[in-house]
Amino acid sequence: MDDMLSDLYAIPSPEQLDIRKASIISTDSYTDEKHDFFPLGLKQKEPNFGLLFDIDGVLLRGSTPIPEAILAMDLLKGRNGKLRVPIAFVTNACGDAQAKVDQLSSIFKIDLEPEQVIFAPSPFQSFMHWHDKRVLVVGQGDMKAIAEGLGFTCVYTMEQVAEAYPLLDMVNHDNRKTVAKGYKENNDFPQIEAIVLMGEPIQWEMYLQLLIDLLLTNGKPDHKPDVMPKSHLPVLACNMDLLFMAQACMPRFGHGAFLVCLESLYERVTGYPLKYTALVGKPSEITYRFSEHILSKTAKRMGITRPLRKIYFFGDNPEVDILGANLYNMYLRRYRRLSGGREVSAPEQGQLDKKAAVASSRTVPPDAAFLPQTARGVESILVQTGVYKPGDRELRRSKPLHCHRDFTGATDLILPSFEATNVLEGIKLLLVEEYFDPKLP
């Protein structure tokens, strides 16, 4: 057994791995059961854990695979070449799931379902209360098709709003010339019931103006409110990243920057803070709960009978990936404490989700059709192949610099459970810690 393990995985010592671990003992977040860091042998015949991966900076750089990532995926396969561990991919992008599945399947030679690629807006699938509302969707690309794919049935775009109310878009000087020649408002345009912000638009100034108009008029911008409202239309948003790293030499503004502008303008105009009905995408606990649900579905599809007990999250950004994993780990602790460690029915699960949440915008929707919550903890693994570089700044207890205002907490939330040079080293480590050899029958 030991010879086979050495030849197959070539698992080195902790010093050779160059992995800085929070402690040499792994502690279950609920039971406090302790496990030896390096066991004598791998014992599990079936995994009771699942893996979540950020994509860019962990597995790929742009469209190019990181070489160690290919080897890491090979370690998770059985002798028949099929994955033995349930996995999913979590990204704050917004795109075509099937196209991403085709790309990842081709690179890593694995079978995937589209649901295993979790984009920032993917959890909106579970917001069934809003699916039949008249929603305005904001973002780039075919947002209407994306929203309808998530379950929304009555979708409108900002272009439709601007066409119905041509006088509202006065930051566009060309539009001023157009309406000067004559215009017609469509007063029959339906009242918007909710705003869904999926990504930053192209014309920020026009979108900000019209979004404020809709918020001030409860979705019907055909009048000036007599007084500034204390409440506003429901706002659901995803992807709070203030900055993102692309090919430029400096970080670029992300959707989080657009949200900051909207929040600031709304509060400056009304005197009241903008309130979100829901925030999804990393680091929201809603996204991690949705991801656990997908892992459980994947495990069932693979024929795994053991319930999911631990989740490992591989990320390259301490203030997004690691923060989210640690926030969800804290959520699980609260959830297990409230439930007494027992599995609960669907109605009771919804009640516990609400009690375990720390902010209304981060609460799992009560009507979400999720599989039972079974994970007891999350281990976050920070790799050095993307945003985070050890030489950039010391990773220490500190408040996240670019965190959205609705995500505040303890100063240790950006510290990972493990730090690894690359995803391959992290996979080697967790397979030993979990007593699991995918190559054994």
Coordinates of C-alpha atoms in Angstrom, one line a residue:
M1 CA 0.0 0.0 0.0
D2 CA 2.7 2.5 1.0
D3 CA 4.8 1.6 -2.1
M4 CA 1.8 2.1 -4.4
L5 CA 0.9 5.4 -2.7
S6 CA 4.5 6.6 -3.1
D7 CA 4.7 5.7 -6.7
L8 CA 1.2 6.9 -7.7
Y9 CA 1.0 10.2 -5.9
A10 CA 4.6 10.9 -5.0
I11 CA 3.3 12.7 -1.9
P12 CA 6.2 14.5 -0.3
S13 CA 6.6 15.6 3.3
P14 CA 5.0 18.9 4.5
E15 CA 8.4 20.6 4.2
Q16 CA 8.8 19.5 0.5
L17 CA 5.2 20.6 -0.2
D18 CA 6.1 24.1 1.1
I19 CA 2.5 24.4 2.4
R20 CA 1.9 26.6 5.4
K21 CA -1.0 25.2 7.3
A22 CA -2.9 26.9 10.1
S23 CA -2.2 23.9 12.3
I24 CA -0.8 20.4 11.9
I25 CA -4.1 19.0 13.1
S26 CA -7.3 19.4 11.1
T27 CA -10.3 20.1 13.3
D28 CA -13.9 19.4 12.2
S29 CA -15.8 22.7 12.6
Y30 CA -18.7 21.1 14.4
T31 CA -17.6 17.9 16.2
D32 CA -14.1 19.0 17.0
E33 CA -13.0 15.5 16.0
K34 CA -9.2 15.6 15.3
H35 CA -7.4 13.7 12.6
D36 CA -3.7 13.0 12.1
F37 CA -2.3 15.3 9.4
F38 CA -0.5 12.4 7.6
P39 CA -2.2 9.0 8.3
L40 CA -0.5 5.7 7.8
G41 CA -2.8 4.6 5.0
L42 CA -5.7 5.7 2.9
K43 CA -8.9 4.0 4.2
Q44 CA -12.0 5.5 2.7
K45 CA -13.4 3.5 -0.2
E46 CA -15.9 6.3 -1.0
P47 CA -15.4 10.1 -0.5
N48 CA -17.5 12.1 1.9
F49 CA -16.0 15.4 0.7
G50 CA -16.3 17.6 -2.3
L51 CA -14.1 20.1 -4.1
L52 CA -14.9 23.6 -5.4
F53 CA -12.5 25.4 -7.7
D54 CA -12.2 28.9 -8.8
I55 CA -11.2 28.8 -12.4
D56 CA -9.0 31.7 -13.5
G57 CA -5.7 31.7 -11.5
V58 CA -6.3 28.3 -10.1
L59 CA -6.9 26.0 -13.1
L60 CA -6.4 28.4 -16.1
R61 CA -4.7 31.6 -17.0
G62 CA -7.0 33.0 -19.6
S63 CA -7.7 30.0 -21.8
T64 CA -4.4 28.3 -21.1
P65 CA -4.4 25.6 -18.5
I66 CA -1.9 25.7 -15.6
P67 CA 0.2 22.6 -16.1
E68 CA -0.1 21.4 -12.5
A69 CA -3.9 21.7 -12.8
I70 CA -4.0 18.9 -15.4
L71 CA -2.0 16.6 -13.1
A72 CA -4.2 17.5 -10.2
M73 CA -7.4 16.5 -12.1
D74 CA -5.7 13.2 -13.0
L75 CA -5.1 12.5 -9.3
L76 CA -8.9 12.6 -8.8
K77 CA -9.6 10.0 -11.4
G78 CA -10.1 6.3 -10.9
R79 CA -8.3 3.7 -13.0
N80 CA -11.1 3.9 -15.5
G81 CA -10.3 7.6 -16.1
K82 CA -13.5 8.8 -14.4
L83 CA -13.6 11.3 -11.5
R84 CA -14.0 9.6 -8.1
V85 CA -14.6 12.9 -6.2
P86 CA -17.5 15.3 -6.7
I87 CA -16.3 18.7 -8.0
A88 CA -17.7 22.0 -9.2
F89 CA -16.3 25.2 -10.5
V90 CA -17.2 28.6 -9.0
T91 CA -16.5 31.8 -10.8
N92 CA -17.8 35.4 -10.5
A93 CA -18.0 35.6 -14.3
C94 CA -21.3 35.6 -16.1
G95 CA -21.4 33.4 -19.2
D96 CA -22.4 30.3 -21.2
A97 CA -22.2 27.3 -18.9
Q98 CA -22.2 24.8 -21.8
A99 CA -19.3 26.6 -23.5
K100 CA -17.3 26.6 -20.3
V101 CA -18.1 22.9 -19.7
D102 CA -16.9 22.1 -23.2
Q103 CA -13.7 24.0 -22.5
L104 CA -13.0 22.4 -19.1
S105 CA -14.0 18.9 -20.3
S106 CA -11.6 19.1 -23.2
I107 CA -8.7 20.4 -21.2
F108 CA -9.0 18.0 -18.2
K109 CA -10.5 15.0 -20.0
I110 CA -13.4 14.8 -17.5
D111 CA -17.2 14.5 -17.8
L112 CA -19.1 17.5 -16.5
E113 CA -22.7 18.7 -16.4
P114 CA -23.5 22.4 -17.1
E115 CA -24.7 22.8 -13.5
Q116 CA -21.2 22.1 -12.2
V117 CA -20.0 25.4 -13.6
I118 CA -21.4 28.0 -11.1
F119 CA -21.4 31.5 -12.4
A120 CA -22.1 34.6 -10.3
P121 CA -25.8 34.7 -11.1
S122 CA -26.3 30.9 -11.0
P123 CA -27.8 30.9 -7.5
F124 CA -30.7 33.1 -8.8
Q125 CA -32.1 29.7 -10.0
S126 CA -33.2 29.2 -6.4
F127 CA -34.9 32.6 -6.1
M128 CA -38.2 31.2 -7.3
H129 CA -40.3 33.9 -5.6
W130 CA -38.9 36.4 -8.1
H131 CA -39.1 34.3 -11.3
D132 CA -42.6 35.5 -12.3
K133 CA -42.0 39.1 -11.4
R134 CA -41.4 41.9 -14.0
V135 CA -37.6 42.3 -13.6
L136 CA -35.1 44.7 -15.1
V137 CA -31.9 42.9 -15.8
V138 CA -28.6 44.8 -16.1
G139 CA -25.3 43.5 -17.6
Q140 CA -23.5 43.0 -20.9
G141 CA -24.4 40.5 -23.6
D142 CA -27.7 38.7 -24.0
M143 CA -28.9 39.3 -20.5
K144 CA -32.5 38.5 -21.4
A145 CA -31.5 35.0 -22.5
I146 CA -29.3 34.5 -19.5
A147 CA -32.0 35.6 -17.1
E148 CA -34.6 33.4 -18.7
G149 CA -32.2 30.5 -18.4
L150 CA -32.1 31.1 -14.7
G151 CA -35.9 30.9 -14.5
F152 CA -37.0 34.5 -14.9
T153 CA -40.1 34.7 -17.1
C154 CA -40.8 38.4 -17.5
V155 CA -37.5 40.1 -18.3
Y156 CA -36.9 43.7 -19.4
T157 CA -33.7 45.5 -20.4
M158 CA -32.6 49.1 -19.8
E159 CA -32.8 49.8 -23.6
Q160 CA -36.5 49.1 -23.4
V161 CA -36.9 51.5 -20.4
A162 CA -35.0 54.2 -22.2
E163 CA -37.1 53.8 -25.3
A164 CA -40.3 54.0 -23.3
Y165 CA -39.2 57.1 -21.5
P166 CA -36.9 59.0 -23.9
L167 CA -36.6 62.1 -21.8
L168 CA -34.8 60.3 -18.9
D169 CA -31.5 59.7 -20.7
M170 CA -30.2 63.3 -20.9
V171 CA -26.5 62.4 -20.2
N172 CA -26.5 61.2 -23.8
H173 CA -26.2 64.5 -25.8
D174 CA -27.2 62.7 -29.0
N175 CA -30.4 61.7 -27.4
R176 CA -31.0 65.4 -26.5
K177 CA -30.9 66.2 -30.2
T178 CA -33.2 63.3 -31.0
V179 CA -35.9 64.2 -28.5
A180 CA -35.7 67.9 -29.5
K181 CA -37.2 66.8 -32.9
G182 CA -40.0 65.1 -31.2
Y183 CA -40.6 62.1 -28.9
K184 CA -43.3 59.9 -27.6
E185 CA -43.5 58.3 -24.2
N186 CA -45.0 54.8 -23.7
N187 CA -47.0 55.3 -20.6
D188 CA -48.3 51.7 -21.0
F189 CA -44.8 50.3 -20.3
P190 CA -45.3 47.9 -17.4
Q191 CA -44.1 48.8 -13.9
I192 CA -40.8 47.1 -13.0
E193 CA -41.1 45.0 -9.8
A194 CA -37.5 44.2 -9.2
I195 CA -34.0 45.0 -10.4
V196 CA -31.5 42.2 -11.1
L197 CA -27.9 43.5 -11.4
M198 CA -25.8 40.7 -13.1
G199 CA -22.8 42.7 -14.3
E200 CA -21.5 46.1 -15.1
P201 CA -23.1 47.7 -18.2
I202 CA -21.2 49.6 -20.9
Q203 CA -22.9 53.1 -20.5
W204 CA -22.5 53.5 -16.7
E205 CA -23.8 57.1 -16.7
M206 CA -27.1 56.2 -18.5
Y207 CA -27.7 53.1 -16.4
L208 CA -27.0 54.9 -13.1
Q209 CA -29.4 57.7 -14.0
L210 CA -32.2 55.4 -15.0
L211 CA -31.7 53.0 -12.1
I212 CA -32.0 55.9 -9.7
D213 CA -35.2 56.9 -11.5
L214 CA -36.7 53.5 -11.2
L215 CA -35.8 53.2 -7.5
L216 CA -37.3 56.6 -6.7
T217 CA -40.6 55.9 -8.5
N218 CA -41.1 52.2 -7.5
G219 CA -40.5 51.0 -11.0
K220 CA -42.7 53.5 -12.9
P221 CA -40.5 56.5 -13.8
D222 CA -43.3 58.7 -15.2
H223 CA -43.6 61.1 -12.3
K224 CA -41.5 62.9 -9.7
P225 CA -42.0 61.6 -6.2
D226 CA -43.5 64.1 -3.7
V227 CA -41.0 63.0 -1.0
M228 CA -37.9 60.9 -1.1
P229 CA -39.0 57.3 -0.4
K230 CA -37.5 55.5 2.6
S231 CA -37.8 52.2 0.8
H232 CA -37.3 51.1 -2.8
L233 CA -37.7 48.4 -5.3
P234 CA -36.1 45.0 -4.5
V235 CA -32.5 44.9 -5.8
L236 CA -30.8 41.6 -6.4
A237 CA -27.2 41.7 -7.4
C238 CA -24.3 39.4 -8.1
N239 CA -20.5 39.6 -8.3
M240 CA -19.4 42.3 -5.8
D241 CA -15.8 42.3 -7.0
L242 CA -14.5 45.9 -6.8
L243 CA -11.5 45.0 -8.9
F244 CA -10.4 42.1 -11.1
M245 CA -7.0 41.2 -12.6
A246 CA -6.9 40.9 -16.4
Q247 CA -4.0 41.2 -18.9
A248 CA -3.5 44.9 -18.0
C249 CA -0.6 45.8 -15.7
M250 CA -3.1 47.1 -13.0
P251 CA -6.4 45.8 -11.7
R252 CA -9.6 46.9 -13.6
F253 CA -12.9 48.0 -12.1
G254 CA -15.4 45.2 -11.7
H255 CA -19.1 45.1 -11.1
G256 CA -18.5 46.0 -7.4
A257 CA -17.3 49.4 -8.6
F258 CA -20.6 50.0 -10.4
L259 CA -22.4 49.0 -7.3
V260 CA -20.4 51.5 -5.2
C261 CA -21.4 54.2 -7.7
L262 CA -25.1 53.2 -7.4
E263 CA -25.0 53.0 -3.6
S264 CA -23.3 56.4 -3.3
L265 CA -25.6 58.2 -5.7
Y266 CA -28.8 56.7 -4.2
E267 CA -27.8 57.7 -0.7
R268 CA -26.7 61.2 -1.8
V269 CA -30.0 61.8 -3.6
T270 CA -32.3 60.3 -1.0
G271 CA -30.5 60.5 2.3
Y272 CA -31.1 56.8 2.8
P273 CA -28.8 53.8 2.2
L274 CA -29.5 51.5 -0.7
K275 CA -30.6 48.1 0.6
Y276 CA -30.1 44.8 -1.3
T277 CA -32.7 42.1 -1.2
A278 CA -30.0 39.6 -2.1
L279 CA -26.3 39.5 -3.0
V280 CA -24.9 36.4 -4.7
G281 CA -21.6 35.4 -6.2
K282 CA -18.4 35.0 -4.1
P283 CA -18.0 35.7 -1.2
S284 CA -21.8 35.4 -0.5
E285 CA -22.8 32.4 1.7
I286 CA -25.8 32.0 -0.7
T287 CA -23.4 31.0 -3.5
Y288 CA -21.5 28.6 -1.3
R289 CA -24.7 27.0 -0.1
F290 CA -25.8 26.6 -3.7
S291 CA -22.4 25.1 -4.5
E292 CA -22.8 22.6 -1.7
H293 CA -26.2 21.6 -3.2
I294 CA -24.6 21.1 -6.6
L295 CA -21.8 19.0 -5.0
S296 CA -24.4 16.8 -3.3
K297 CA -26.3 16.4 -6.6
T298 CA -23.1 15.5 -8.4
A299 CA -22.2 12.9 -5.7
K300 CA -25.6 11.2 -6.0
R301 CA -25.2 11.1 -9.8
M302 CA -21.8 9.5 -9.3
G303 CA -23.3 6.8 -7.1
I304 CA -21.7 8.0 -3.9
T305 CA -23.9 7.0 -1.0
R306 CA -22.1 8.8 1.9
P307 CA -23.3 12.3 2.7
L308 CA -21.1 15.3 2.0
R309 CA -19.3 16.2 5.3
K310 CA -16.5 18.5 4.2
I311 CA -15.9 21.0 1.3
Y312 CA -12.5 22.1 0.1
F313 CA -12.4 25.4 -1.8
F314 CA -9.4 26.2 -4.0
G315 CA -9.0 29.9 -4.7
D316 CA -6.3 32.5 -5.6
N317 CA -7.9 35.6 -4.1
P318 CA -7.9 35.9 -0.3
E319 CA -10.5 38.7 -0.3
V320 CA -13.0 36.8 -2.5
D321 CA -12.4 33.1 -2.5
I322 CA -11.0 32.6 0.9
L323 CA -13.2 35.2 2.6
G324 CA -16.3 33.4 1.1
A325 CA -15.1 30.0 2.2
N326 CA -14.5 31.2 5.7
L327 CA -17.8 33.0 5.9
Y328 CA -19.6 29.8 4.8
N329 CA -17.6 27.8 7.4
M330 CA -18.9 30.2 10.1
Y331 CA -22.4 29.9 8.6
L332 CA -22.1 26.1 8.9
R333 CA -21.1 26.4 12.5
R334 CA -24.1 28.5 13.3
Y335 CA -26.4 26.2 11.3
R336 CA -25.1 23.0 13.1
R337 CA -25.4 24.7 16.5
L338 CA -29.0 25.7 15.7
S339 CA -29.9 22.2 14.4
G340 CA -28.2 20.3 17.1
G341 CA -26.1 18.5 14.5
R342 CA -29.1 16.6 13.1
E343 CA -30.4 16.6 9.5
V344 CA -33.7 18.5 9.2
S345 CA -36.8 18.6 7.0
A346 CA -37.0 21.1 4.1
P347 CA -39.3 23.6 5.9
E348 CA -37.2 23.5 9.0
Q349 CA -34.1 23.9 6.9
G350 CA -35.4 27.2 5.5
Q351 CA -36.0 28.5 9.0
L352 CA -32.5 27.5 10.1
D353 CA -31.0 29.2 7.0
K354 CA -32.7 32.4 8.0
K355 CA -31.5 32.2 11.6
A356 CA -27.9 31.3 10.6
A357 CA -27.6 34.3 8.2
V358 CA -25.9 37.4 9.5
A359 CA -27.5 39.9 7.0
S360 CA -30.8 39.8 5.1
S361 CA -29.0 40.3 1.8
R362 CA -27.0 37.1 2.5
T363 CA -29.9 34.9 3.4
V364 CA -30.7 31.7 1.5
P365 CA -34.2 32.0 0.0
P366 CA -36.7 30.1 2.0
D367 CA -38.2 28.4 -1.1
A368 CA -34.9 27.2 -2.4
A369 CA -35.2 23.5 -3.5
F370 CA -31.8 22.4 -2.1
L371 CA -30.7 19.0 -1.1
P372 CA -30.3 18.7 2.7
Q373 CA -27.4 20.7 4.2
T374 CA -24.9 18.0 5.4
A375 CA -21.4 19.6 5.3
R376 CA -19.9 20.3 8.7
G377 CA -17.0 22.5 7.6
V378 CA -15.1 24.1 4.8
E379 CA -11.3 24.1 4.3
S380 CA -10.0 26.9 2.2
I381 CA -6.8 26.4 0.1
L382 CA -5.0 29.4 -1.2
V383 CA -2.8 28.8 -4.3
Q384 CA 0.0 31.1 -5.5
T385 CA -0.7 30.8 -9.3
G386 CA -3.2 33.7 -9.6
V387 CA -4.0 37.0 -7.8
Y388 CA -2.2 36.1 -4.6
K389 CA 1.6 36.2 -4.6
P390 CA 3.5 35.6 -1.3
G391 CA 5.8 38.5 -2.0
D392 CA 3.1 41.0 -2.7
R393 CA 2.2 41.6 1.0
E394 CA 2.2 39.6 4.1
L395 CA -1.0 37.6 4.5
R396 CA -2.1 38.4 8.0
R397 CA -5.1 39.2 10.1
S398 CA -6.6 42.2 8.6
K399 CA -9.9 43.6 7.3
P400 CA -10.4 42.9 3.6
L401 CA -9.5 46.0 1.6
H402 CA -12.0 45.8 -1.1
C403 CA -14.9 43.9 0.5
H404 CA -18.5 45.0 -0.2
R405 CA -20.0 46.9 2.6
D406 CA -22.5 44.1 3.4
F407 CA -19.6 41.7 4.1
T408 CA -17.8 42.7 7.2
G409 CA -16.4 40.4 9.9
A410 CA -13.5 39.2 11.8
T411 CA -9.9 40.1 10.7
D412 CA -8.9 36.4 10.2
L413 CA -11.5 35.8 7.5
I414 CA -8.9 36.2 4.6
L415 CA -6.6 33.6 6.2
P416 CA -6.7 30.2 4.5
S417 CA -6.7 26.8 6.1
F418 CA -3.9 25.8 3.8
E419 CA -1.5 27.7 1.5
A420 CA -0.1 25.8 -1.5
T421 CA 2.2 26.7 -4.4
N422 CA -0.4 25.3 -6.8
V423 CA -3.5 23.2 -7.0
L424 CA -1.6 19.9 -7.4
E425 CA 0.1 20.3 -4.1
G426 CA -3.3 21.1 -2.5
I427 CA -4.9 18.0 -4.0
K428 CA -2.1 15.8 -2.8
L429 CA -2.5 17.1 0.7
L430 CA -6.2 16.7 1.0
L431 CA -6.2 13.2 -0.4
V432 CA -3.9 12.1 2.4
E433 CA -5.9 14.0 5.0
E434 CA -9.1 12.4 3.8
Y435 CA -7.6 8.9 3.8
F436 CA -8.8 8.5 0.2
D437 CA -7.0 6.9 -2.8
P438 CA -9.1 7.5 -6.0
K439 CA -7.2 4.7 -7.8
L440 CA -8.3 2.0 -5.4
P441 CA -11.6 0.2 -6.1

